[in-house]
PDB file of C-alpha atoms in Angstrom:
ATOM      1  CA  LEU A 802       0.000   0.000   0.000  1.00  0.00           C
ATOM      2  CA  ARG A 803       3.033   2.227  -0.141  1.00  0.00           C
ATOM      3  CA  CYS A 804       3.635   3.989  -3.399  1.00  0.00           C
ATOM      4  CA  VAL A 805       4.505   7.484  -4.526  1.00  0.00           C
ATOM      5  CA  ARG A 806       1.361   9.239  -5.757  1.00  0.00           C
ATOM      6  CA  ARG A 807       2.693  12.769  -6.370  1.00  0.00           C
ATOM      7  CA  GLY A 808       0.919  14.448  -9.258  1.00  0.00           C
ATOM      8  CA  ARG A 809      -2.018  12.016  -9.246  1.00  0.00           C
ATOM      9  CA  GLY A 810      -4.649  14.504  -8.100  1.00  0.00           C
ATOM     10  CA  THR A 811      -6.733  13.724  -5.016  1.00  0.00           C
ATOM     11  CA  GLN A 812      -4.801  12.587  -1.969  1.00  0.00           C
ATOM     12  CA  VAL A 813      -5.676   9.141  -0.649  1.00  0.00           C
ATOM     13  CA  GLY A 814      -5.137   8.392   3.047  1.00  0.00           C
ATOM     14  CA  ARG A 815      -3.992   5.083   4.538  1.00  0.00           C
ATOM     15  CA  VAL A 816      -7.535   3.852   5.342  1.00  0.00           C
ATOM     16  CA  GLN A 817      -8.772   4.810   1.878  1.00  0.00           C
ATOM     17  CA  ARG A 818      -5.806   3.035   0.280  1.00  0.00           C
ATOM     18  CA  ALA A 819      -6.636  -0.175   2.143  1.00  0.00           C
ATOM     19  CA  ARG A 820     -10.259   0.020   0.987  1.00  0.00           C
ATOM     20  CA  LEU A 821      -9.276   0.798  -2.582  1.00  0.00           C
ATOM     21  CA  TRP A 822      -6.802  -2.089  -2.540  1.00  0.00           C
ATOM     22  CA  ARG A 823      -9.566  -4.514  -1.521  1.00  0.00           C
ATOM     23  CA  VAL A 824     -11.834  -3.183  -4.276  1.00  0.00           C
ATOM     24  CA  MET A 825      -9.055  -3.617  -6.835  1.00  0.00           C
ATOM     25  CA  GLU A 826      -8.351  -7.160  -5.619  1.00  0.00           C
ATOM     26  CA  ARG A 827     -12.032  -8.049  -6.081  1.00  0.00           C
ATOM     27  CA  PHE A 828     -12.153  -6.352  -9.459  1.00  0.00           C
ATOM     28  CA  THR A 829      -9.022  -8.167 -10.648  1.00  0.00           C
ATOM     29  CA  ALA A 830     -10.312 -11.517  -9.354  1.00  0.00           C
ATOM     30  CA  ASP A 831     -13.650 -10.953 -11.110  1.00  0.00           C
ATOM     31  CA  LEU A 832     -11.895 -10.196 -14.393  1.00  0.00           C
ATOM     32  CA  ALA A 833      -9.692 -13.278 -14.040  1.00  0.00           C
ATOM     33  CA  SER A 834     -12.713 -15.495 -13.307  1.00  0.00           C
ATOM     34  CA  ARG A 835     -14.215 -14.363 -16.620  1.00  0.00           C
ATOM     35  CA  ASP A 836     -10.899 -14.701 -18.474  1.00  0.00           C
ATOM     36  CA  SER A 837     -11.012 -10.942 -19.126  1.00  0.00           C
ATOM     37  CA  ALA A 838      -8.627  -8.046 -18.713  1.00  0.00           C
ATOM     38  CA  THR A 839      -8.648  -4.274 -18.919  1.00  0.00           C
ATOM     39  CA  TYR A 840      -6.887  -2.527 -21.786  1.00  0.00           C
ATOM     40  CA  THR A 841      -4.098  -1.491 -19.416  1.00  0.00           C
ATOM     41  CA  GLN A 842      -3.658  -5.084 -18.213  1.00  0.00           C
ATOM     42  CA  LEU A 843      -3.453  -6.234 -21.842  1.00  0.00           C
ATOM     43  CA  CYS A 844      -0.729  -3.653 -22.464  1.00  0.00           C
ATOM     44  CA  ASP A 845       1.219  -4.963 -19.469  1.00  0.00           C
ATOM     45  CA  GLN A 846       0.848  -8.535 -20.741  1.00  0.00           C
ATOM     46  CA  ALA A 847       1.977  -7.477 -24.226  1.00  0.00           C
ATOM     47  CA  ALA A 848       5.028  -5.738 -22.750  1.00  0.00           C
ATOM     48  CA  SER A 849       5.959  -8.941 -20.890  1.00  0.00           C
ATOM     49  CA  VAL A 850       5.594 -11.072 -24.029  1.00  0.00           C
ATOM     50  CA  LEU A 851       7.676  -8.609 -26.051  1.00  0.00           C
ATOM     51  CA  ALA A 852      10.339  -8.381 -23.330  1.00  0.00           C
ATOM     52  CA  ASP A 853      10.665 -12.181 -23.234  1.00  0.00           C
ATOM     53  CA  GLY A 854      11.125 -12.334 -27.014  1.00  0.00           C
ATOM     54  CA  GLY A 855      13.600  -9.480 -27.198  1.00  0.00           C
ATOM     55  CA  PRO A 856      13.398  -6.200 -29.129  1.00  0.00           C
ATOM     56  CA  ARG A 857      11.826  -6.524 -32.571  1.00  0.00           C
ATOM     57  CA  TYR A 858      12.510  -3.098 -34.035  1.00  0.00           C
ATOM     58  CA  ARG A 859      15.448  -0.702 -34.405  1.00  0.00           C
ATOM     59  CA  HIS A 860      13.358   2.469 -34.052  1.00  0.00           C
ATOM     60  CA  VAL A 861       9.909   3.504 -32.823  1.00  0.00           C
ATOM     61  CA  VAL A 862       8.083   6.724 -33.779  1.00  0.00           C
ATOM     62  CA  VAL A 863       5.426   7.950 -31.330  1.00  0.00           C
ATOM     63  CA  ASP A 864       2.961  10.763 -32.035  1.00  0.00           C
ATOM     64  CA  GLU A 865       0.591  12.278 -29.442  1.00  0.00           C
ATOM     65  CA  ALA A 866       2.977  10.983 -26.777  1.00  0.00           C
ATOM     66  CA  GLN A 867       1.411  13.199 -24.099  1.00  0.00           C
ATOM     67  CA  ASP A 868      -1.619  10.893 -23.890  1.00  0.00           C
ATOM     68  CA  LEU A 869       0.098   7.524 -23.419  1.00  0.00           C
ATOM     69  CA  HIS A 870      -0.361   5.527 -20.217  1.00  0.00           C
ATOM     70  CA  PRO A 871       2.688   3.974 -18.487  1.00  0.00           C
ATOM     71  CA  ALA A 872       1.541   0.511 -19.644  1.00  0.00           C
ATOM     72  CA  GLN A 873       1.618   1.711 -23.255  1.00  0.00           C
ATOM     73  CA  TRP A 874       5.111   3.126 -22.732  1.00  0.00           C
ATOM     74  CA  ARG A 875       6.221  -0.280 -21.409  1.00  0.00           C
ATOM     75  CA  VAL A 876       5.020  -1.903 -24.654  1.00  0.00           C
ATOM     76  CA  LEU A 877       7.012   0.616 -26.695  1.00  0.00           C
ATOM     77  CA  ARG A 878      10.114   0.180 -24.534  1.00  0.00           C
ATOM     78  CA  ALA A 879       9.917  -3.605 -25.003  1.00  0.00           C
ATOM     79  CA  CYS A 880       9.699  -3.193 -28.802  1.00  0.00           C
ATOM     80  CA  VAL A 881      13.092  -1.553 -29.224  1.00  0.00           C
ATOM     81  CA  ALA A 882      16.452  -1.933 -27.493  1.00  0.00           C
ATOM     82  CA  PRO A 883      17.666   1.161 -25.607  1.00  0.00           C
ATOM     83  CA  ARG A 884      19.993   3.199 -27.846  1.00  0.00           C
ATOM     84  CA  SER A 885      20.634   6.858 -28.488  1.00  0.00           C
ATOM     85  CA  ASP A 886      18.271   6.830 -31.492  1.00  0.00           C
ATOM     86  CA  ASP A 887      15.749   4.215 -30.383  1.00  0.00           C
ATOM     87  CA  MET A 888      12.635   6.391 -30.096  1.00  0.00           C
ATOM     88  CA  PHE A 889      11.383   9.547 -31.757  1.00  0.00           C
ATOM     89  CA  LEU A 890       8.658  11.078 -29.595  1.00  0.00           C
ATOM     90  CA  VAL A 891       6.296  13.886 -30.557  1.00  0.00           C
ATOM     91  CA  GLY A 892       3.818  15.343 -28.119  1.00  0.00           C
ATOM     92  CA  ASP A 893       2.432  18.538 -26.674  1.00  0.00           C
ATOM     93  CA  PRO A 894       1.715  18.530 -22.932  1.00  0.00           C
ATOM     94  CA  HIS A 895      -0.618  21.508 -23.457  1.00  0.00           C
ATOM     95  CA  GLN A 896      -2.895  19.252 -25.529  1.00  0.00           C
ATOM     96  CA  ARG A 897      -3.051  16.457 -22.982  1.00  0.00           C
ATOM     97  CA  ILE A 898      -6.559  14.932 -22.881  1.00  0.00           C
ATOM     98  CA  TYR A 899      -5.775  12.159 -20.387  1.00  0.00           C
ATOM     99  CA  ASP A 900      -4.074  12.695 -17.054  1.00  0.00           C
ATOM    100  CA  SER A 901      -1.360  10.133 -17.770  1.00  0.00           C
ATOM    101  CA  ARG A 902       1.735  11.931 -16.612  1.00  0.00           C
ATOM    102  CA  VAL A 903       4.640   9.582 -16.424  1.00  0.00           C
ATOM    103  CA  SER A 904       8.343   9.527 -15.670  1.00  0.00           C
ATOM    104  CA  LEU A 905       9.819   8.178 -18.888  1.00  0.00           C
ATOM    105  CA  ARG A 906      13.164   7.697 -17.165  1.00  0.00           C
ATOM    106  CA  SER A 907      11.540   5.264 -14.716  1.00  0.00           C
ATOM    107  CA  LEU A 908      10.458   3.193 -17.743  1.00  0.00           C
ATOM    108  CA  GLY A 909      13.917   3.124 -19.305  1.00  0.00           C
ATOM    109  CA  ILE A 910      13.293   5.958 -21.764  1.00  0.00           C
ATOM    110  CA  ASP A 911      15.846   8.730 -21.331  1.00  0.00           C
ATOM    111  CA  VAL A 912      14.985  12.033 -23.007  1.00  0.00           C
ATOM    112  CA  ARG A 913      17.141  14.315 -20.851  1.00  0.00           C
ATOM    113  CA  GLY A 914      19.063  16.785 -22.987  1.00  0.00           C
ATOM    114  CA  ARG A 915      17.499  15.404 -26.161  1.00  0.00           C
ATOM    115  CA  THR A 916      14.283  17.425 -26.402  1.00  0.00           C
ATOM    116  CA  SER A 917      13.345  20.266 -28.721  1.00  0.00           C
ATOM    117  CA  ARG A 918      10.365  22.570 -28.516  1.00  0.00           C
ATOM    118  CA  LEU A 919       8.526  23.307 -31.729  1.00  0.00           C
ATOM    119  CA  ARG A 920       7.200  26.832 -31.392  1.00  0.00           C
ATOM    120  CA  LEU A 921       5.620  27.450 -34.805  1.00  0.00           C
ATOM    121  CA  ASN A 922       1.955  26.444 -34.895  1.00  0.00           C
ATOM    122  CA  TYR A 923       0.493  25.439 -38.265  1.00  0.00           C
ATOM    123  CA  ARG A 924      -2.921  24.382 -36.972  1.00  0.00           C
ATOM    124  CA  SER A 925      -4.394  27.549 -35.419  1.00  0.00           C
ATOM    125  CA  THR A 926      -4.350  31.247 -36.171  1.00  0.00           C
ATOM    126  CA  GLU A 927      -2.247  33.599 -34.079  1.00  0.00           C
ATOM    127  CA  GLU A 928      -5.463  35.033 -32.631  1.00  0.00           C
ATOM    128  CA  ILE A 929      -6.757  31.622 -31.513  1.00  0.00           C
ATOM    129  CA  LEU A 930      -3.320  30.697 -30.157  1.00  0.00           C
ATOM    130  CA  ARG A 931      -3.098  33.889 -28.050  1.00  0.00           C
ATOM    131  CA  TRP A 932      -6.674  33.511 -26.774  1.00  0.00           C
ATOM    132  CA  SER A 933      -6.247  29.854 -25.808  1.00  0.00           C
ATOM    133  CA  ALA A 934      -2.831  30.539 -24.244  1.00  0.00           C
ATOM    134  CA  SER A 935      -4.482  33.159 -22.024  1.00  0.00           C
ATOM    135  CA  LEU A 936      -6.812  30.448 -20.679  1.00  0.00           C
ATOM    136  CA  LEU A 937      -3.803  28.352 -19.630  1.00  0.00           C
ATOM    137  CA  ASP A 938      -1.839  31.277 -18.196  1.00  0.00           C
ATOM    138  CA  GLY A 939      -0.618  30.375 -14.727  1.00  0.00           C
ATOM    139  CA  GLN A 940      -1.635  26.715 -15.026  1.00  0.00           C
ATOM    140  CA  PRO A 941       1.333  24.424 -14.317  1.00  0.00           C
ATOM    141  CA  VAL A 942       1.998  22.077 -17.238  1.00  0.00           C
ATOM    142  CA  GLY A 943       4.714  19.461 -16.919  1.00  0.00           C
ATOM    143  CA  ARG A 944       7.160  19.033 -19.770  1.00  0.00           C
ATOM    144  CA  LEU A 945       6.663  15.957 -21.886  1.00  0.00           C
ATOM    145  CA  GLY A 946       8.823  13.094 -20.686  1.00  0.00           C
ATOM    146  CA  GLU A 947      10.672  14.980 -17.997  1.00  0.00           C
ATOM    147  CA  ASP A 948      10.467  13.925 -14.371  1.00  0.00           C
ATOM    148  CA  ASP A 949       8.444  16.829 -13.014  1.00  0.00           C
ATOM    149  CA  ASP A 950       8.734  15.767  -9.399  1.00  0.00           C
ATOM    150  CA  GLU A 951      12.490  15.355  -9.616  1.00  0.00           C
ATOM    151  CA  ASP A 952      13.583  18.322 -11.708  1.00  0.00           C
ATOM    152  CA  GLY A 953      10.656  20.716 -11.328  1.00  0.00           C
ATOM    153  CA  GLY A 954      10.272  20.679 -15.116  1.00  0.00           C
ATOM    154  CA  ARG A 955       7.487  22.935 -16.294  1.00  0.00           C
ATOM    155  CA  ASP A 956       6.514  23.987 -19.779  1.00  0.00           C
ATOM    156  CA  SER A 957       4.913  27.203 -20.964  1.00  0.00           C
ATOM    157  CA  LEU A 958       3.495  28.572 -24.198  1.00  0.00           C
ATOM    158  CA  ARG A 959       5.972  31.456 -24.154  1.00  0.00           C
ATOM    159  CA  GLY A 960       7.474  31.853 -27.604  1.00  0.00           C
ATOM    160  CA  TYR A 961       4.760  29.899 -29.429  1.00  0.00           C
ATOM    161  CA  ARG A 962       3.491  31.642 -32.559  1.00  0.00           C
ATOM    162  CA  SER A 963       1.513  31.067 -35.717  1.00  0.00           C
ATOM    163  CA  GLN A 964       1.945  32.429 -39.214  1.00  0.00           C
ATOM    164  CA  LEU A 965      -1.794  32.085 -39.870  1.00  0.00           C
ATOM    165  CA  ARG A 966      -4.036  35.074 -39.196  1.00  0.00           C
ATOM    166  CA  GLY A 967      -7.760  35.249 -38.534  1.00  0.00           C
ATOM    167  CA  ARG A 968     -10.481  36.802 -36.435  1.00  0.00           C
ATOM    168  CA  THR A 969     -10.220  37.082 -32.677  1.00  0.00           C
ATOM    169  CA  PRO A 970     -12.285  34.327 -31.033  1.00  0.00           C
ATOM    170  CA  ALA A 971     -15.587  35.419 -29.530  1.00  0.00           C
ATOM    171  CA  ALA A 972     -16.489  34.109 -26.083  1.00  0.00           C
ATOM    172  CA  HIS A 973     -19.991  34.430 -24.657  1.00  0.00           C
ATOM    173  CA  GLY A 974     -21.442  33.379 -21.327  1.00  0.00           C
ATOM    174  CA  TYR A 975     -24.977  32.044 -20.932  1.00  0.00           C
ATOM    175  CA  GLY A 976     -27.294  31.589 -17.979  1.00  0.00           C
ATOM    176  CA  SER A 977     -28.132  27.991 -18.825  1.00  0.00           C
ATOM    177  CA  GLN A 978     -27.273  25.182 -21.182  1.00  0.00           C
ATOM    178  CA  ASP A 979     -30.581  25.753 -23.015  1.00  0.00           C
ATOM    179  CA  ASP A 980     -29.666  29.417 -23.584  1.00  0.00           C
ATOM    180  CA  GLU A 981     -26.270  28.336 -24.872  1.00  0.00           C
ATOM    181  CA  ILE A 982     -27.803  25.813 -27.296  1.00  0.00           C
ATOM    182  CA  ARG A 983     -30.308  28.398 -28.598  1.00  0.00           C
ATOM    183  CA  ALA A 984     -27.479  30.878 -29.207  1.00  0.00           C
ATOM    184  CA  LEU A 985     -25.422  28.198 -30.950  1.00  0.00           C
ATOM    185  CA  ILE A 986     -28.331  27.295 -33.243  1.00  0.00           C
ATOM    186  CA  GLN A 987     -28.842  30.975 -34.076  1.00  0.00           C
ATOM    187  CA  GLN A 988     -25.123  31.406 -34.828  1.00  0.00           C
ATOM    188  CA  VAL A 989     -25.119  28.413 -37.189  1.00  0.00           C
ATOM    189  CA  ARG A 990     -28.220  29.805 -38.956  1.00  0.00           C
ATOM    190  CA  THR A 991     -26.444  33.157 -39.348  1.00  0.00           C
ATOM    191  CA  TRP A 992     -23.399  31.473 -40.892  1.00  0.00           C
ATOM    192  CA  ILE A 993     -25.636  29.521 -43.286  1.00  0.00           C
ATOM    193  CA  GLU A 994     -27.437  32.715 -44.368  1.00  0.00           C
ATOM    194  CA  GLN A 995     -24.195  34.709 -44.734  1.00  0.00           C
ATOM    195  CA  ASP A 996     -22.026  32.073 -46.379  1.00  0.00           C
ATOM    196  CA  GLY A 997     -24.631  29.904 -48.071  1.00  0.00           C
ATOM    197  CA  VAL A 998     -23.254  26.800 -46.444  1.00  0.00           C
TER     198      VAL A 998
END
């Protein structure tokens, strides 16, 4: 019941951990009795099978790396032998949709001193980039692959830019979800009338 949980959100006390452990034991036993497994358990099993058979590839390319779970990283690590050019990782911690922060070093993936930040955005206009960056201002975002707890690594959107230009985003507040939906429907109707979509 002792494990480091820094960065995992809600704190769990000793009594809660014991209860959660019992729930997980029952859950795992129930899955096993039905010859089933979770996706994460399947990833762990795949990593074990791959590790037993030895690395199968010289290089691995990973996109959207910010959203991978530790079990998925273990599969990737088992696919390729550790070398200086074993993995090419691309990810943006500011676009993280799952809270799967992980110490890559603890999984045998060393990115220290080998990272580059891409600061030119080709997807959004400068106006959208500035507006969305203002929403994240002051929010701590860990760097991709760095051990946040060990080196205090934080990332920011400072220096990001776009060569695309467009209108400044419009943000409106509404008193209820129904009001918001009505306004959205009206906006779509306006676009259809204006642009003939």
